[in-house]
Tab-separated table of C-alpha atoms and ligand atoms in Angstrom:
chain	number	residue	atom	x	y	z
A	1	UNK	CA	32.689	-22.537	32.562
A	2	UNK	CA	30.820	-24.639	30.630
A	3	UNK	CA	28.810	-23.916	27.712
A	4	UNK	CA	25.712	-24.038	28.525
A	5	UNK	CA	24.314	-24.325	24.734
A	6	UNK	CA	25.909	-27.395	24.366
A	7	UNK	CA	25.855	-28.845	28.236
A	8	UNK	CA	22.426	-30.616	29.177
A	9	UNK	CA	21.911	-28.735	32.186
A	10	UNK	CA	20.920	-30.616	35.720
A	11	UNK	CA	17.326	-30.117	37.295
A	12	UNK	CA	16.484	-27.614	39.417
A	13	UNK	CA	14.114	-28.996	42.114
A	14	UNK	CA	12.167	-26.424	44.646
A	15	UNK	CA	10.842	-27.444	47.870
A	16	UNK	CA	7.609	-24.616	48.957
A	17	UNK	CA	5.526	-24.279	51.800
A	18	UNK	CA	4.678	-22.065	54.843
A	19	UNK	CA	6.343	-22.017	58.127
A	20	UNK	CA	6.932	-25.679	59.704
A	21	UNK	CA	4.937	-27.808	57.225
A	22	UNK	CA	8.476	-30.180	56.601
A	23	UNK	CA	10.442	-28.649	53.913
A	24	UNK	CA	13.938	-28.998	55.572
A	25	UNK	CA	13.297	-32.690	57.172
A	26	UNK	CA	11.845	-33.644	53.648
A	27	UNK	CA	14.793	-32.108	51.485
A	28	UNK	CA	17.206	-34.396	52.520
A	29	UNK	CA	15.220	-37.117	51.634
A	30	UNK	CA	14.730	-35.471	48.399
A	31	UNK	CA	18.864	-34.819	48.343
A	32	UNK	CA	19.141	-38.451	49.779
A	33	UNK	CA	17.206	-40.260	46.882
A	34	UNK	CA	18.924	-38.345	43.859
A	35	UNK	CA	22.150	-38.962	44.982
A	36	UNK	CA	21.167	-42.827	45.429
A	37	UNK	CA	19.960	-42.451	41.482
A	38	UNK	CA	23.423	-41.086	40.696
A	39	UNK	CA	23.140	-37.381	40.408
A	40	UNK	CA	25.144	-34.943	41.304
A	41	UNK	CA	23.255	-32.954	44.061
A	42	UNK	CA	23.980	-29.129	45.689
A	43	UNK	CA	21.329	-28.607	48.342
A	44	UNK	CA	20.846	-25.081	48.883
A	45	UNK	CA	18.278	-22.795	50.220
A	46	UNK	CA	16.988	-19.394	49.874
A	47	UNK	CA	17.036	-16.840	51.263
A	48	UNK	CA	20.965	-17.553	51.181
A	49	UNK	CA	23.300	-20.160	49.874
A	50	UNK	CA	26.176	-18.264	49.290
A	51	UNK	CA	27.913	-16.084	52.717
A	52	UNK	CA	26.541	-13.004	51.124
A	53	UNK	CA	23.089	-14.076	50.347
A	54	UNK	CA	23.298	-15.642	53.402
A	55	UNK	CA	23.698	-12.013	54.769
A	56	UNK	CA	21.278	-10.661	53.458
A	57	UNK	CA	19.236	-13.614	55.404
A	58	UNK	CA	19.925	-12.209	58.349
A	59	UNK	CA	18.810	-8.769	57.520
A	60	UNK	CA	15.614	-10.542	56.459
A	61	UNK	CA	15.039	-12.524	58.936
A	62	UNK	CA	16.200	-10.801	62.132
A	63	UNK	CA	13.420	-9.008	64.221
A	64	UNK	CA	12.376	-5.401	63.794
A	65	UNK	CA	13.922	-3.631	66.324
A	66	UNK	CA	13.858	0.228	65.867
A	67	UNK	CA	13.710	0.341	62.299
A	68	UNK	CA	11.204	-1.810	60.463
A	69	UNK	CA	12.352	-3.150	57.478
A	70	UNK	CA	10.161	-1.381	54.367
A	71	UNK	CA	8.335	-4.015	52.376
A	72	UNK	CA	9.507	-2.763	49.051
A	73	UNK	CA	13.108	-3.181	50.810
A	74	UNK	CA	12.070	-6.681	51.927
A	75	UNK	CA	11.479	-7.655	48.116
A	76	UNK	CA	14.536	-5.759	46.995
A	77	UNK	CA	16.595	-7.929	49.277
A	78	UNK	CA	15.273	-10.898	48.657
A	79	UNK	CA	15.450	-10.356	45.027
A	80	UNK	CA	19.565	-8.706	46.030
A	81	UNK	CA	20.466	-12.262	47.532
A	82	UNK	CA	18.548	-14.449	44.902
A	83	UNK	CA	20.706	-12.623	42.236
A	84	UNK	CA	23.617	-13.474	44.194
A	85	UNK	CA	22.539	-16.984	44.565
A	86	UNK	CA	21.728	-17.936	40.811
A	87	UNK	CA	25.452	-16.027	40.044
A	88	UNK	CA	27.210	-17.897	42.677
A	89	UNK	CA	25.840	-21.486	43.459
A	90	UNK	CA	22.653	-22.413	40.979
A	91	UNK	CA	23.447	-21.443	37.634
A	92	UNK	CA	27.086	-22.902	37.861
A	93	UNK	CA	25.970	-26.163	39.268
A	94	UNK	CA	23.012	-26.624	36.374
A	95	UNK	CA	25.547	-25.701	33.759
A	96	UNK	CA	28.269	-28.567	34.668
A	97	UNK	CA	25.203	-31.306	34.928
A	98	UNK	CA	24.751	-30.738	38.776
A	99	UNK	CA	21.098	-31.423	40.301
A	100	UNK	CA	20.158	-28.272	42.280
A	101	UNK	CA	17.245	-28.661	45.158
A	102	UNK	CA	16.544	-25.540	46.702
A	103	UNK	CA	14.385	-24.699	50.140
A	104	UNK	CA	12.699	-21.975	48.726
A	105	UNK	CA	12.697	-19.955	45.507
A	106	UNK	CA	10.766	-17.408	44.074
A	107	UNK	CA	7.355	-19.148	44.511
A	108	UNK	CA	8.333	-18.051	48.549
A	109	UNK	CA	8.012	-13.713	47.211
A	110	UNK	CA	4.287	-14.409	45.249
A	111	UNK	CA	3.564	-16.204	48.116
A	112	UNK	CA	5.239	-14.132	51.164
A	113	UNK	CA	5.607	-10.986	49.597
A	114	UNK	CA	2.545	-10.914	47.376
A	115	UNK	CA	0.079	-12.642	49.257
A	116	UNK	CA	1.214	-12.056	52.788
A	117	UNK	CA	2.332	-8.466	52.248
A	118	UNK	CA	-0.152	-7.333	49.395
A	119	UNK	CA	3.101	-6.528	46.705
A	120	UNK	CA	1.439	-6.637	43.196
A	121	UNK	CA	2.238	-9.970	41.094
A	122	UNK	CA	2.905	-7.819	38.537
A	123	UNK	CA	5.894	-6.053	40.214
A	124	UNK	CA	7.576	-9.418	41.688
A	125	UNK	CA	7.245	-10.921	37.970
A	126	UNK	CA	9.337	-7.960	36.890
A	127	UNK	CA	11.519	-8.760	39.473
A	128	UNK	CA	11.704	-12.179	38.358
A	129	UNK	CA	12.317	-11.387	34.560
A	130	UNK	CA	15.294	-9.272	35.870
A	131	UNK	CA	17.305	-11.472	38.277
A	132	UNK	CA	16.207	-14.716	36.581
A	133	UNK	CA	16.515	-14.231	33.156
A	134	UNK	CA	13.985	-16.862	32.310
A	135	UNK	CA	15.375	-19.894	34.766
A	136	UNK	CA	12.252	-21.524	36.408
A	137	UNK	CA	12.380	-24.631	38.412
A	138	UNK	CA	12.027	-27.848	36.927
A	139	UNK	CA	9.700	-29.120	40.027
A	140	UNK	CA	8.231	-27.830	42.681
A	141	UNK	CA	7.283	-29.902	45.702
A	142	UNK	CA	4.363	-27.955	47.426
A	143	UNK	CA	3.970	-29.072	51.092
A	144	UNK	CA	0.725	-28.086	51.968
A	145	UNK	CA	-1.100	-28.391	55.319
A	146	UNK	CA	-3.819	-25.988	57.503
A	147	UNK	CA	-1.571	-23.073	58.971
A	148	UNK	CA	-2.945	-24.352	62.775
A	149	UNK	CA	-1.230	-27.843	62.683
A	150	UNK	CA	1.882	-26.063	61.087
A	151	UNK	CA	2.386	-23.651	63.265
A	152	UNK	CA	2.154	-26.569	66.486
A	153	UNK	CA	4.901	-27.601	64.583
A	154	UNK	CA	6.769	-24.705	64.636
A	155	UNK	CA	6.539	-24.384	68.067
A	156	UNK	CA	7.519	-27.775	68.901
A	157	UNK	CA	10.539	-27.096	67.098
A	158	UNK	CA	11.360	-23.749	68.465
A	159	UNK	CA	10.923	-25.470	71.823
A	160	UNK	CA	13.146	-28.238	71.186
A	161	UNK	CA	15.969	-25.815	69.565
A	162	UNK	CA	15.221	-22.631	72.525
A	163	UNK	CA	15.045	-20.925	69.574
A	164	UNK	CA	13.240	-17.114	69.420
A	165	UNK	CA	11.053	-16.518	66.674
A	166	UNK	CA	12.427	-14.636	63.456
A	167	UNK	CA	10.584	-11.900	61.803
A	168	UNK	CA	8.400	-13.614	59.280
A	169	UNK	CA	7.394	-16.103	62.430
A	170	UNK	CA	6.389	-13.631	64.191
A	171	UNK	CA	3.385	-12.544	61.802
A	172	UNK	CA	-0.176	-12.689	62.268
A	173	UNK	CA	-2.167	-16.167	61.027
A	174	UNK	CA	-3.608	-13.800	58.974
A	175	UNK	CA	-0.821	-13.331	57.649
A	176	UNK	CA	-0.242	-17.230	57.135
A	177	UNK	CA	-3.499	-17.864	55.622
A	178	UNK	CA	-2.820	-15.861	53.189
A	179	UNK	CA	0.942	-17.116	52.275
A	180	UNK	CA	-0.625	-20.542	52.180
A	181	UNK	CA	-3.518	-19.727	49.827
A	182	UNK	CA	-1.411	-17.809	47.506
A	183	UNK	CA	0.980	-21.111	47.139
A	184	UNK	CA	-2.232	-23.171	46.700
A	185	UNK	CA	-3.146	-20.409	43.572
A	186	UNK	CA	0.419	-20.458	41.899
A	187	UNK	CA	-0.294	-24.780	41.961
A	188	UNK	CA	-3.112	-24.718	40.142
A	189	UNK	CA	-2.165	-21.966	37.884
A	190	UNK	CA	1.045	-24.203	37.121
A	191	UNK	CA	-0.164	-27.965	37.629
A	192	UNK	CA	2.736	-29.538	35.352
A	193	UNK	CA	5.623	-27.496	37.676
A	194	UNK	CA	3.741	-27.686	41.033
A	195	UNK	CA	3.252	-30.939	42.865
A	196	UNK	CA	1.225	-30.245	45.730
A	197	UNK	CA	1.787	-33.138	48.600
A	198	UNK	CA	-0.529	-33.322	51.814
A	199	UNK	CA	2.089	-32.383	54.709
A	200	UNK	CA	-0.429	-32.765	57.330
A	201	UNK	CA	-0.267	-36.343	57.362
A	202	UNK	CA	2.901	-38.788	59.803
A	203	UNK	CA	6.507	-38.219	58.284
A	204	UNK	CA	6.393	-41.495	57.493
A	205	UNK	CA	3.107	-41.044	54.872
A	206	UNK	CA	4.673	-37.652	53.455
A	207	UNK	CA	7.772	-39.045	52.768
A	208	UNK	CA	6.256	-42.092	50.737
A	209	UNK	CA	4.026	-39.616	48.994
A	210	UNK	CA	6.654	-37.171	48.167
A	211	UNK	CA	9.194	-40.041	46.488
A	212	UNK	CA	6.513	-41.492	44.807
A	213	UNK	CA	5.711	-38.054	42.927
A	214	UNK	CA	9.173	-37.406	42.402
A	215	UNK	CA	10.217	-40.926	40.662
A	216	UNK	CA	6.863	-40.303	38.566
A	217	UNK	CA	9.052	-37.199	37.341
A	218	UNK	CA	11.984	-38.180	36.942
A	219	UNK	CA	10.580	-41.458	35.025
A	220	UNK	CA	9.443	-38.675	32.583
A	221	UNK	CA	12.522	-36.801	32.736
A	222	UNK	CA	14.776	-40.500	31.625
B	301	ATP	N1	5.074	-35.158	58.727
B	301	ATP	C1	5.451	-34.725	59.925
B	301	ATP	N2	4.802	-35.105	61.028
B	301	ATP	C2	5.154	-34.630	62.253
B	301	ATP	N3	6.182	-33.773	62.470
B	301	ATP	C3	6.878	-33.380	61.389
B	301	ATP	C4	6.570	-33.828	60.077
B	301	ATP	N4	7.434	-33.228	59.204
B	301	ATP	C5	8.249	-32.456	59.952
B	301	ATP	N5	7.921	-32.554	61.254
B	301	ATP	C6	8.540	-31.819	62.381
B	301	ATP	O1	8.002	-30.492	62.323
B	301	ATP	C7	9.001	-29.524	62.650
B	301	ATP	C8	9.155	-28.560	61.458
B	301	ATP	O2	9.763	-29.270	60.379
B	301	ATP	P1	10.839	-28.562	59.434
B	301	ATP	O3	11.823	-27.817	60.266
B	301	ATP	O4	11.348	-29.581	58.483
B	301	ATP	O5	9.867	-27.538	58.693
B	301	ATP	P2	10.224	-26.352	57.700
B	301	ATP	O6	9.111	-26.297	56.724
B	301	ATP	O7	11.599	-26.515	57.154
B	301	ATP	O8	10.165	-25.132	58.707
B	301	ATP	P3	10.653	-23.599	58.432
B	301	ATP	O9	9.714	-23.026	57.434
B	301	ATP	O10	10.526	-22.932	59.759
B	301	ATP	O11	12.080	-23.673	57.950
B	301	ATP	C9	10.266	-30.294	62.971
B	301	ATP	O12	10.333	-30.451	64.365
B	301	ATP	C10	10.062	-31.646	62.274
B	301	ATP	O13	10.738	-32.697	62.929
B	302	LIG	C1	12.754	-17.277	49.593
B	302	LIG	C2	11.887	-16.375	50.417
B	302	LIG	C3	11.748	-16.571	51.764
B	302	LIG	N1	10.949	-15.761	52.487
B	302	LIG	C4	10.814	-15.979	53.938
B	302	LIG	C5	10.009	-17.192	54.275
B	302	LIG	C6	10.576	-17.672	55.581
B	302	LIG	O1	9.854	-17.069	56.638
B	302	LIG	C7	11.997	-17.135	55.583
B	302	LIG	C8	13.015	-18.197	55.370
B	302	LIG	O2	13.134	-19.039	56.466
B	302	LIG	P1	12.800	-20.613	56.408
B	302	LIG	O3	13.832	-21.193	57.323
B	302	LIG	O4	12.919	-21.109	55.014
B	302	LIG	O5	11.411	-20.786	56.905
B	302	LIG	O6	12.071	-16.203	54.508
B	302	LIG	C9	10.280	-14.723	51.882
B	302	LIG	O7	9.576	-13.967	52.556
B	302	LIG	N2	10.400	-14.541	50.543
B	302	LIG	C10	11.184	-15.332	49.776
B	302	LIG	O8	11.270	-15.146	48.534
């Protein structure tokens, strides 16, 4: 293993957003143009990434059936498999150089957990402390867009795949609303870390958007 006190560690990039704004279409352009700079990429997500975080997905994500999942439980788990995933996949690939760009990370439990279920900040940032020992994404892409348009897209998706809606899809718009307006409050609380890009617009204006913000960063970063 590398030390990491003498290793410059690779970036650790974040993709965020609600349900169907574009985070998986736009992450492999993201994965696309870093490996065309020369990096060394691992494209993960969350929750999952590893076979046993990637369990713990499923517990997540499957549909109540008899026994609803507990919210604190909920937090706990997705807390259990981002522990796993920082052991297993993100903090080895930082240490030997790797570039790690992630679908999700812990901005997804202030937003889902905090402002969609109504979990205290103050007991996810324990949380946090705990499992992440300090390790913070580099950049985060925020892809922002009204919940409505989103969730057209979700559907259109789901349609196209015959897919059945997972738990968290299943919620209310209230529910939604809120996810996406606690994301918009952890951007402005943390401008220099949060880029927030307009997802409502074609792919084809998103895309241009999103690469433009990210070479302005990584100009800094050179
Ligand atoms: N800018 C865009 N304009 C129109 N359609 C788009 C755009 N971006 C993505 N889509 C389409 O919207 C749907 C949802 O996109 P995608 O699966 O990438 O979203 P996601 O944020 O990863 O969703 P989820 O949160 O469910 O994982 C897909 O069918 C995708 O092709
Ligand atoms: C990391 C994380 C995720 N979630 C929720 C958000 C989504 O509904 C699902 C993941 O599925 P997707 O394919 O990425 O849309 O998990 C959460 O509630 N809390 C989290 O920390």
């Amino acid at each position: 293993m590398p030390d990491e006190r003498t290793t410059p560690r690779g970036r650790f990039i974040t993709l965020e957003g609600g349900e169907g704004v574009g985070k998986s279409t736009n992450l492999a352009l993201v994965v696309d143009h870093l490996r065309a700079c020369g990096h060394e990429v691992v494209a993960t997500r969350e929750p999952g990434g590893t076979p046993r975080a990637e369990a713990m997905r499923r517990l997540l994500l499957d549909p109540d059936g008899e026994e609803p999942l507990d919210q604190d439980a909920e937090l706990l788990l997705v807390f259990a498999a981002r522990a796993q995933h920082l052991a297993r996949v993100i903090r080895p690939a930082l240490a030997r150089g790797a570039w790690v760009v992630c679908d999700r990370f812990t901005d997804a439990t202030y937003a889902y957990q905090g402002g969609g279920r109504g979990i205290e900040a103050a007991r996810i940032a324990e949380l946090e402390a705990f499992v992440q020992q300090g390790l913070t994404p580099d950049l985060t892409l925020l892809l922002d867009m009204p919940m409505a348009a989103a969730q057209r897209r979700l559907e259109g998706r789901l349609k196209g795949q015959g897919g059945e809606r997972d738990r968290f899809e299943r919620e209310r718009g209230t529910f939604f609303e809120a996810v996406r307006q606690a994301y918009l409050a952890r951007a402005e609380a943390a401008p220099e870390r949060m880029v927030v890009i307009d997802a409502g617009a074609g792919l084809a204006a998103v895309q241009a958007e999103l690469l433009a913000r990210l070479d302005e960063r990584l100009e800094a970063w050179s």
